[in-house]
XYZ file of C-alpha atoms in Angstrom:
529
model
C 38.100 6.820 12.918
C 38.818 8.910 15.639
C 39.172 8.193 19.111
C 36.759 7.131 21.294
C 36.294 9.048 24.462
C 36.102 6.801 28.146
C 33.155 6.903 29.761
C 35.011 9.035 32.547
C 35.905 11.324 30.288
C 32.351 12.384 29.080
C 31.259 12.162 32.807
C 33.398 15.354 33.235
C 32.296 17.017 30.363
C 28.349 16.401 31.831
C 27.938 13.813 28.930
C 25.893 10.376 28.825
C 28.559 7.572 28.249
C 28.523 6.328 24.535
C 26.075 3.642 23.786
C 27.019 0.332 22.127
C 24.947 -0.396 19.104
C 26.860 -2.363 16.763
C 26.371 -5.760 18.199
C 28.110 -8.714 19.593
C 31.484 -8.061 18.109
C 31.080 -4.193 18.967
C 30.639 -5.292 22.818
C 33.401 -7.890 22.897
C 35.800 -5.321 21.216
C 34.893 -2.653 23.975
C 33.525 -0.648 21.653
C 31.819 2.540 22.406
C 30.518 4.517 19.383
C 26.783 6.304 20.200
C 25.787 8.917 22.873
C 22.886 8.715 24.623
C 21.400 11.940 22.941
C 22.086 10.688 19.221
C 20.317 7.272 19.943
C 17.517 8.729 21.371
C 17.809 11.952 18.209
C 17.802 8.542 15.714
C 15.060 6.323 16.954
C 13.222 10.103 17.532
C 13.538 10.400 13.652
C 12.998 6.620 12.909
C 9.088 7.229 14.469
C 8.422 10.064 12.820
C 9.172 7.866 9.288
C 6.994 5.526 10.536
C 4.415 8.148 11.155
C 5.324 9.247 7.800
C 4.830 5.840 6.321
C 1.314 5.014 8.103
C -0.227 8.582 6.871
C 0.918 7.401 3.282
C -1.096 4.753 2.704
C -3.905 5.806 4.474
C -4.645 8.115 2.130
C -4.568 5.865 -0.154
C -6.938 3.292 1.447
C -8.831 5.857 3.167
C -11.429 6.345 0.571
C -11.007 3.277 -1.157
C -13.881 1.455 -0.210
C -16.184 4.665 -1.013
C -14.153 5.705 -4.221
C -16.913 3.618 -6.620
C -20.422 4.912 -5.015
C -18.680 8.683 -5.172
C -17.895 8.097 -8.554
C -21.439 6.765 -9.785
C -22.766 9.135 -8.235
C -20.600 13.076 -9.309
C -20.210 11.353 -12.841
C -22.998 8.949 -14.681
C -20.837 7.720 -17.111
C -18.329 5.968 -15.269
C -17.962 2.437 -15.334
C -16.291 -0.383 -13.628
C -13.312 -0.258 -16.029
C -12.763 3.852 -15.382
C -12.552 3.077 -11.142
C -10.028 0.190 -12.314
C -7.932 3.683 -13.985
C -8.828 5.951 -10.867
C -7.318 3.366 -8.408
C -4.527 3.147 -10.856
C -3.595 6.829 -11.401
C -2.639 6.662 -7.164
C 0.091 4.300 -7.951
C 1.023 5.887 -11.400
C 1.776 8.887 -9.831
C 3.490 6.461 -7.060
C 5.855 4.987 -9.701
C 7.125 8.309 -11.359
C 8.179 10.087 -8.351
C 9.247 7.342 -6.152
C 12.788 6.612 -8.120
C 13.604 11.183 -8.197
C 12.170 11.322 -4.700
C 14.854 8.462 -4.074
C 17.364 10.192 -6.440
C 16.916 13.408 -4.686
C 17.060 12.176 -1.103
C 20.879 11.061 -1.665
C 21.729 14.442 -2.348
C 20.259 16.388 -0.041
C 18.659 16.941 3.101
C 16.195 14.441 3.430
C 13.274 16.643 5.004
C 13.146 18.805 1.469
C 11.055 15.614 -0.960
C 9.523 14.678 2.556
C 7.816 18.224 3.033
C 7.185 18.670 -1.133
C 5.776 15.381 -0.937
C 3.185 15.579 2.298
C 2.378 19.211 1.008
C 1.587 18.126 -2.894
C -1.022 15.385 -1.189
C -2.732 18.106 1.102
C -3.238 19.427 -1.755
C -3.999 16.649 -3.941
C -6.773 15.927 -0.857
C -8.204 19.665 -0.983
C -8.648 19.048 -4.828
C -10.647 15.338 -3.939
C -12.670 16.898 -1.970
C -14.324 19.152 -4.967
C -14.864 17.306 -7.725
C -18.389 17.504 -7.271
C -18.709 21.346 -8.189
C -17.939 21.034 -11.752
C -20.667 20.567 -14.360
C -18.907 17.721 -16.324
C -15.713 15.423 -16.802
C -15.754 14.806 -12.645
C -14.775 11.670 -13.085
C -11.788 12.851 -15.066
C -11.101 15.411 -11.562
C -11.403 12.679 -9.824
C -8.627 10.921 -11.441
C -5.903 14.327 -11.086
C -7.118 14.074 -7.627
C -5.857 10.112 -6.802
C -2.691 11.170 -9.242
C -1.460 13.844 -7.195
C -2.228 12.030 -4.330
C -0.150 9.378 -5.612
C 2.703 11.519 -6.549
C 2.885 12.870 -3.290
C 3.628 9.217 -1.482
C 6.578 8.467 -3.062
C 8.567 9.566 -0.067
C 7.979 5.828 0.783
C 11.769 5.328 -1.188
C 12.799 8.655 0.789
C 11.671 6.904 4.110
C 12.673 3.435 3.623
C 16.664 4.745 2.352
C 16.553 7.108 5.639
C 15.680 3.870 7.852
C 18.258 1.427 6.632
C 20.997 3.980 6.630
C 19.824 5.350 10.118
C 19.760 1.619 11.457
C 22.637 -1.050 12.023
C 22.414 -4.459 10.359
C 21.150 -6.204 13.918
C 18.924 -3.513 14.120
C 17.337 -3.408 10.717
C 15.370 -6.111 10.749
C 13.070 -4.770 13.409
C 12.911 -1.556 12.495
C 12.281 -2.465 8.718
C 8.779 -4.825 9.555
C 7.931 -1.744 11.963
C 7.903 0.259 8.604
C 5.882 -2.464 6.987
C 3.685 -2.404 9.516
C 2.965 1.165 10.010
C 2.135 0.911 6.357
C 0.332 -2.034 6.131
C -1.412 -0.772 9.132
C -1.821 2.197 6.634
C -3.598 0.288 4.003
C -6.007 -1.803 6.343
C -7.207 0.653 8.508
C -8.085 3.272 6.084
C -11.170 1.821 5.718
C -11.729 1.942 9.087
C -11.912 5.506 8.512
C -14.361 5.507 5.965
C -16.708 3.517 7.997
C -16.887 6.045 10.622
C -17.275 8.750 8.463
C -19.951 6.306 6.700
C -22.680 6.898 9.544
C -22.469 11.003 8.474
C -24.241 9.725 5.090
C -24.006 10.910 1.466
C -25.701 14.377 2.438
C -23.556 15.573 5.016
C -23.369 18.976 5.589
C -22.636 21.714 3.624
C -20.182 24.543 4.465
C -21.714 27.466 1.935
C -19.168 30.468 2.667
C -15.997 27.934 0.595
C -18.628 26.021 -0.993
C -17.508 22.575 0.866
C -19.614 19.421 1.503
C -18.423 17.668 4.034
C -20.320 13.864 3.653
C -18.998 10.294 3.475
C -17.413 10.936 0.388
C -15.156 13.968 0.813
C -14.603 13.166 5.605
C -11.771 11.403 4.867
C -9.820 13.055 2.459
C -10.549 16.005 4.864
C -8.928 14.073 7.969
C -6.056 12.862 5.082
C -5.201 16.714 4.789
C -5.202 17.590 8.475
C -2.587 14.817 9.196
C -0.815 15.956 6.281
C -0.528 19.527 7.816
C 0.432 17.777 11.380
C 3.319 15.099 9.684
C 4.432 18.710 8.121
C 4.990 20.028 11.186
C 6.756 17.033 13.363
C 8.976 16.657 10.494
C 10.264 20.329 10.651
C 10.052 19.970 14.568
C 11.450 16.559 15.718
C 12.992 15.250 12.502
C 16.963 15.482 12.279
C 18.805 13.753 9.850
C 20.735 10.665 11.001
C 23.201 7.539 9.308
C 25.060 4.807 10.913
C 26.783 1.830 9.736
C 25.800 -2.110 10.055
C 27.999 -1.954 13.104
C 25.960 0.654 14.773
C 28.517 4.339 14.607
C 27.432 7.090 12.809
C 28.698 8.428 9.658
C 29.041 10.829 7.632
C 26.632 11.468 4.833
C 26.124 13.985 2.229
C 22.727 14.911 3.372
C 23.756 16.944 6.140
C 27.104 18.506 7.577
C 28.400 17.013 10.995
C 32.142 17.036 13.027
C 34.451 14.985 10.929
C 36.021 14.124 14.079
C 32.345 12.769 14.879
C 31.817 9.891 11.976
C 33.380 7.161 10.029
C 33.932 6.958 6.741
C 31.600 4.314 4.883
C 33.338 2.442 2.900
C 31.218 -0.441 1.201
C 32.966 -3.038 -0.258
C 31.715 -5.405 -2.598
C 29.169 -5.468 -4.813
C 25.113 -5.990 -4.891
C 23.859 -9.326 -6.317
C 21.556 -7.641 -8.540
C 19.996 -11.134 -9.636
C 19.093 -11.273 -5.965
C 17.689 -7.260 -6.241
C 15.082 -8.051 -9.466
C 14.493 -10.982 -8.230
C 13.070 -9.511 -4.563
C 11.588 -6.258 -7.038
C 9.562 -9.091 -8.969
C 8.192 -10.786 -6.044
C 6.957 -7.383 -4.376
C 4.944 -7.090 -7.253
C 3.706 -9.681 -6.825
C 3.002 -9.229 -3.254
C 1.056 -5.365 -4.170
C -0.813 -6.672 -7.348
C -2.228 -9.183 -5.427
C -3.895 -7.392 -2.404
C -4.462 -4.604 -5.235
C -6.588 -7.105 -6.369
C -8.197 -7.522 -3.279
C -8.571 -4.505 -2.563
C -10.054 -3.209 -5.165
C -12.853 -5.941 -6.232
C -14.154 -5.758 -2.377
C -16.853 -3.329 -3.242
C -18.271 -4.281 -6.070
C -17.771 -7.921 -5.055
C -19.851 -7.466 -2.431
C -22.632 -5.244 -4.371
C -22.998 -8.199 -6.856
C -23.027 -11.199 -4.550
C -25.130 -10.065 -1.543
C -26.767 -7.505 -3.498
C -25.403 -4.792 -1.034
C -26.419 -0.819 -1.377
C -23.770 1.583 -1.647
C -23.392 2.008 1.641
C -23.941 -1.042 2.893
C -20.716 -2.009 0.889
C -18.809 0.724 2.258
C -19.676 0.202 5.640
C -20.083 -3.986 5.944
C -16.285 -3.950 4.165
C -15.287 -1.144 6.074
C -15.786 -3.713 9.748
C -14.509 -6.831 7.758
C -10.759 -4.476 6.804
C -10.792 -3.360 10.565
C -11.333 -7.302 11.987
C -8.283 -7.709 10.010
C -6.419 -4.874 10.659
C -6.735 -6.168 13.809
C -5.283 -10.107 12.688
C -2.616 -7.850 11.024
C -1.517 -6.547 14.738
C -0.672 -9.549 15.988
C 0.474 -11.038 13.014
C 3.064 -8.014 12.553
C 4.539 -8.659 16.535
C 4.335 -12.058 15.869
C 6.278 -12.393 12.855
C 9.633 -10.061 14.240
C 10.093 -13.019 16.860
C 9.472 -15.796 14.413
C 11.633 -14.541 11.629
C 14.995 -14.467 14.223
C 14.346 -18.527 14.336
C 13.557 -19.228 10.473
C 14.674 -16.182 8.413
C 13.482 -13.903 6.461
C 13.273 -15.958 3.487
C 10.993 -19.443 5.060
C 8.587 -16.408 6.499
C 7.718 -14.955 2.903
C 7.548 -18.155 1.087
C 4.557 -19.418 4.075
C 3.613 -15.778 3.548
C 2.849 -16.589 0.014
C 1.403 -19.955 -0.069
C -1.523 -17.879 2.080
C -2.284 -16.156 -0.182
C -2.162 -18.826 -2.498
C -4.836 -20.666 -0.159
C -7.481 -17.997 0.048
C -7.671 -16.509 -3.445
C -8.433 -20.113 -4.144
C -11.420 -20.279 -1.295
C -12.561 -17.499 -2.922
C -13.831 -19.195 -6.565
C -17.333 -19.945 -7.050
C -18.715 -23.140 -6.863
C -22.248 -24.661 -7.025
C -25.164 -24.279 -8.564
C -26.450 -21.135 -6.110
C -26.715 -17.775 -8.932
C -26.572 -13.904 -7.146
C -29.285 -11.837 -7.566
C -29.692 -10.261 -10.820
C -30.511 -6.588 -10.548
C -32.842 -5.845 -13.196
C -35.546 -8.606 -12.605
C -38.436 -7.061 -14.982
C -36.184 -8.201 -18.163
C -37.742 -11.181 -19.873
C -35.088 -13.773 -19.833
C -34.930 -14.598 -23.504
C -34.007 -11.702 -24.376
C -30.672 -10.841 -21.890
C -28.892 -13.140 -23.293
C -28.819 -11.740 -26.769
C -27.953 -8.534 -25.690
C -25.070 -9.155 -22.843
C -23.363 -11.774 -25.313
C -23.888 -9.959 -28.601
C -22.472 -6.755 -26.997
C -19.768 -8.569 -24.528
C -17.245 -6.023 -25.056
C -19.755 -2.778 -25.854
C -18.429 -0.057 -22.691
C -20.607 -0.253 -19.412
C -22.195 3.350 -19.963
C -23.384 2.239 -23.933
C -25.258 -1.300 -22.693
C -26.777 1.055 -19.724
C -28.808 2.651 -22.408
C -30.724 -0.386 -23.452
C -31.755 -1.063 -19.869
C -35.014 0.142 -18.121
C -34.179 3.346 -16.448
C -37.694 3.970 -14.526
C -36.521 2.760 -11.512
C -36.553 5.441 -8.308
C -35.269 3.433 -6.005
C -30.762 2.172 -5.985
C -30.638 -1.004 -7.604
C -29.560 -3.705 -5.425
C -27.578 -6.947 -7.034
C -25.638 -8.789 -10.162
C -26.394 -6.049 -12.728
C -26.515 -7.975 -16.247
C -24.553 -5.772 -18.156
C -21.996 -8.185 -16.957
C -22.598 -11.334 -19.170
C -21.528 -13.894 -16.012
C -23.849 -13.125 -13.711
C -26.293 -15.363 -15.479
C -23.916 -18.324 -15.237
C -21.161 -17.782 -12.160
C -21.855 -19.211 -9.109
C -22.131 -16.865 -5.815
C -19.531 -16.929 -3.870
C -20.955 -17.592 -0.241
C -20.466 -14.691 2.392
C -18.430 -17.134 4.243
C -16.197 -17.959 1.610
C -15.330 -14.139 0.980
C -14.859 -13.781 5.066
C -12.016 -16.770 4.851
C -10.366 -15.402 1.761
C -9.960 -12.010 4.070
C -9.079 -13.698 7.103
C -6.480 -15.487 5.037
C -4.946 -12.437 2.758
C -5.132 -10.251 5.673
C -2.827 -13.173 7.453
C -0.430 -13.553 4.714
C 0.221 -9.889 3.136
C 1.454 -8.273 5.595
C 3.674 -11.152 6.228
C 4.963 -10.613 2.589
C 5.282 -6.888 2.585
C 7.094 -6.830 6.108
C 9.468 -9.703 4.919
C 10.174 -8.306 1.250
C 11.275 -5.098 2.142
C 13.769 -6.333 5.179
C 15.316 -9.015 2.586
C 15.500 -6.143 0.397
C 17.016 -3.752 2.735
C 19.361 -6.278 3.947
C 20.677 -7.522 0.155
C 21.939 -3.711 -0.599
C 23.706 -3.168 2.585
C 25.704 0.279 3.562
C 25.690 1.779 -0.163
C 22.936 4.715 -0.402
C 19.372 3.325 -0.653
C 17.581 6.067 -1.915
C 17.072 5.343 -5.640
C 16.703 1.425 -5.335
C 13.750 1.968 -3.173
C 12.299 4.064 -5.338
C 12.647 1.427 -7.816
C 11.192 -0.917 -5.225
C 8.289 1.492 -4.436
C 7.790 2.133 -8.358
C 7.757 -1.952 -8.865
C 4.724 -1.845 -6.091
C 2.985 0.880 -7.216
C 2.916 -0.293 -10.836
C 1.696 -3.287 -9.676
C -1.428 -1.059 -7.682
C -2.061 -0.233 -11.731
C -2.106 -3.474 -13.048
C -3.900 -4.935 -10.344
C -6.840 -2.349 -10.174
C -6.701 -2.421 -14.100
C -6.735 -6.302 -14.317
C -9.449 -6.873 -12.201
C -12.068 -4.595 -12.825
C -11.456 -5.902 -16.663
C -11.462 -9.497 -16.007
C -14.191 -9.642 -13.969
C -16.564 -6.972 -15.474
C -16.245 -9.491 -19.004
C -15.568 -12.678 -17.245
C -16.436 -12.564 -13.475
C -14.592 -14.000 -10.470
C -13.939 -17.266 -11.576
C -11.858 -15.915 -14.686
C -10.052 -13.047 -12.129
C -8.779 -15.474 -9.402
C -7.979 -18.308 -11.042
C -5.621 -16.210 -12.836
C -4.762 -14.633 -9.700
C -4.017 -18.211 -8.256
C -1.216 -18.767 -11.376
C 0.496 -15.540 -10.876
C 0.994 -16.652 -7.016
C 2.232 -20.115 -8.216
C 4.638 -18.032 -10.260
C 5.971 -16.552 -7.491
C 6.542 -19.146 -5.938
C 8.577 -21.125 -8.145
C 10.856 -17.761 -8.466
C 11.426 -17.545 -5.009
C 12.479 -21.528 -4.934
C 15.100 -20.666 -7.899
C 16.640 -17.848 -6.216
C 15.945 -18.531 -2.153
C 19.981 -18.804 -2.177
C 20.949 -15.514 -3.375
C 18.508 -13.891 -1.407
C 21.324 -13.413 1.133
C 22.251 -10.144 3.495
C 24.834 -8.094 2.144
C 27.148 -7.758 4.499
C 26.601 -11.599 5.679
C 27.926 -12.408 1.506
C 30.993 -10.420 2.453
C 31.590 -11.612 5.543
C 31.270 -8.507 7.341
C 29.102 -9.763 10.205
C 28.151 -13.479 10.773
C 24.598 -14.672 9.816
């Protein structure tokens, strides 16, 4: 390691003294390893990554409440099952892109994959704003647009790997928690923006020169495109490459060139615990899976149970998720403090328990049934139509139903056979479940990423973070498809019961690997736990 200049020498050169960022050991040994200028530049870059993570999450959730009513409007052949595929297409794109961008970031300046990925998202959002123009196959254009937005969101792996490499061991918990907070807040607050745009209405205004309709469905993605452009500008203007070791000493990195005398070599000894890595990926998959189910089912469930119109479902669910967003901000502030006393593993366990209770409360009980959408069909004809064609596509069943309705039908549609016998999920149940899931999800998201980063230690994390992001993306693919199929054919009782079973499995897995979820530096005695 190069000799560290003294404070007096730095003062003579007009520089600020070096800061110790390596924790108590560095302080006791008198090591001073980082200039104020380097420290400030490093944290400015980290905060740009926070913003990138937030905007990436908003890109997914800002349309989540309006995809279903918009799909119904632009393509009459689209059914609830296709909704699952459209929502999942985002995650499919992200799952493919994450390992690729992660590998790219391990060998090249991270600005490259970041700018390219955001530019793809901007272009995809613009495409989404025009999916109403084609005369046919509109649902497939929407599918492609959402897949490309997801491909651009593969930069999450780059963001995570950068933050893991640019923070010391003592800084990492807080930094990873802040990153997860930005991501989860983006997922939760995106629908709030959608709620505001719902005031524009379905008609909105048309910019005839470029044939652009700005309404409650397209305004959110246009905002997302604008924010993406701003994000690219900030990356060019502020973002700089930085890497430090677990003691906080600046390290050489393949991502940027620097004077060798200013940096130390980071030679990490020891192997990563692959069992802990795989287990954390599985746990993260479950966490993202259940939250994807929660987000996907909100609009169809409330339209079925409470006879809300498309606009009402978007507006009211946006308000509910906005309240959950405020709740989550409080959770993020509290969890960083509590984890210092109890540890990340215990907090993760508690978060999963809270989510389990939330889905259990959502199970339908009692005898009251939801309002049936087609009340003019004779009761004795409904069972014969539905149960004989239980697995017939939704759009074919619709041809058997009356089409002389001049207003938007509301209530639980008889093309879903369970509507005839499944009890109503009361609004109090739904709101209570929202509160609990909104509490448990951010806790689990923060702790899983923090644990994963520490398990990997100082080794390059781009590819590993890519696989973790891919596992979460896989969950977002299967979650909406799972719930749309199970919910459509069997109803909320089966859907939410299966979710409870999956969460119980994750709790048992966490119990089995609990002791192995230990930080790399602690396991090899580099730093005391």
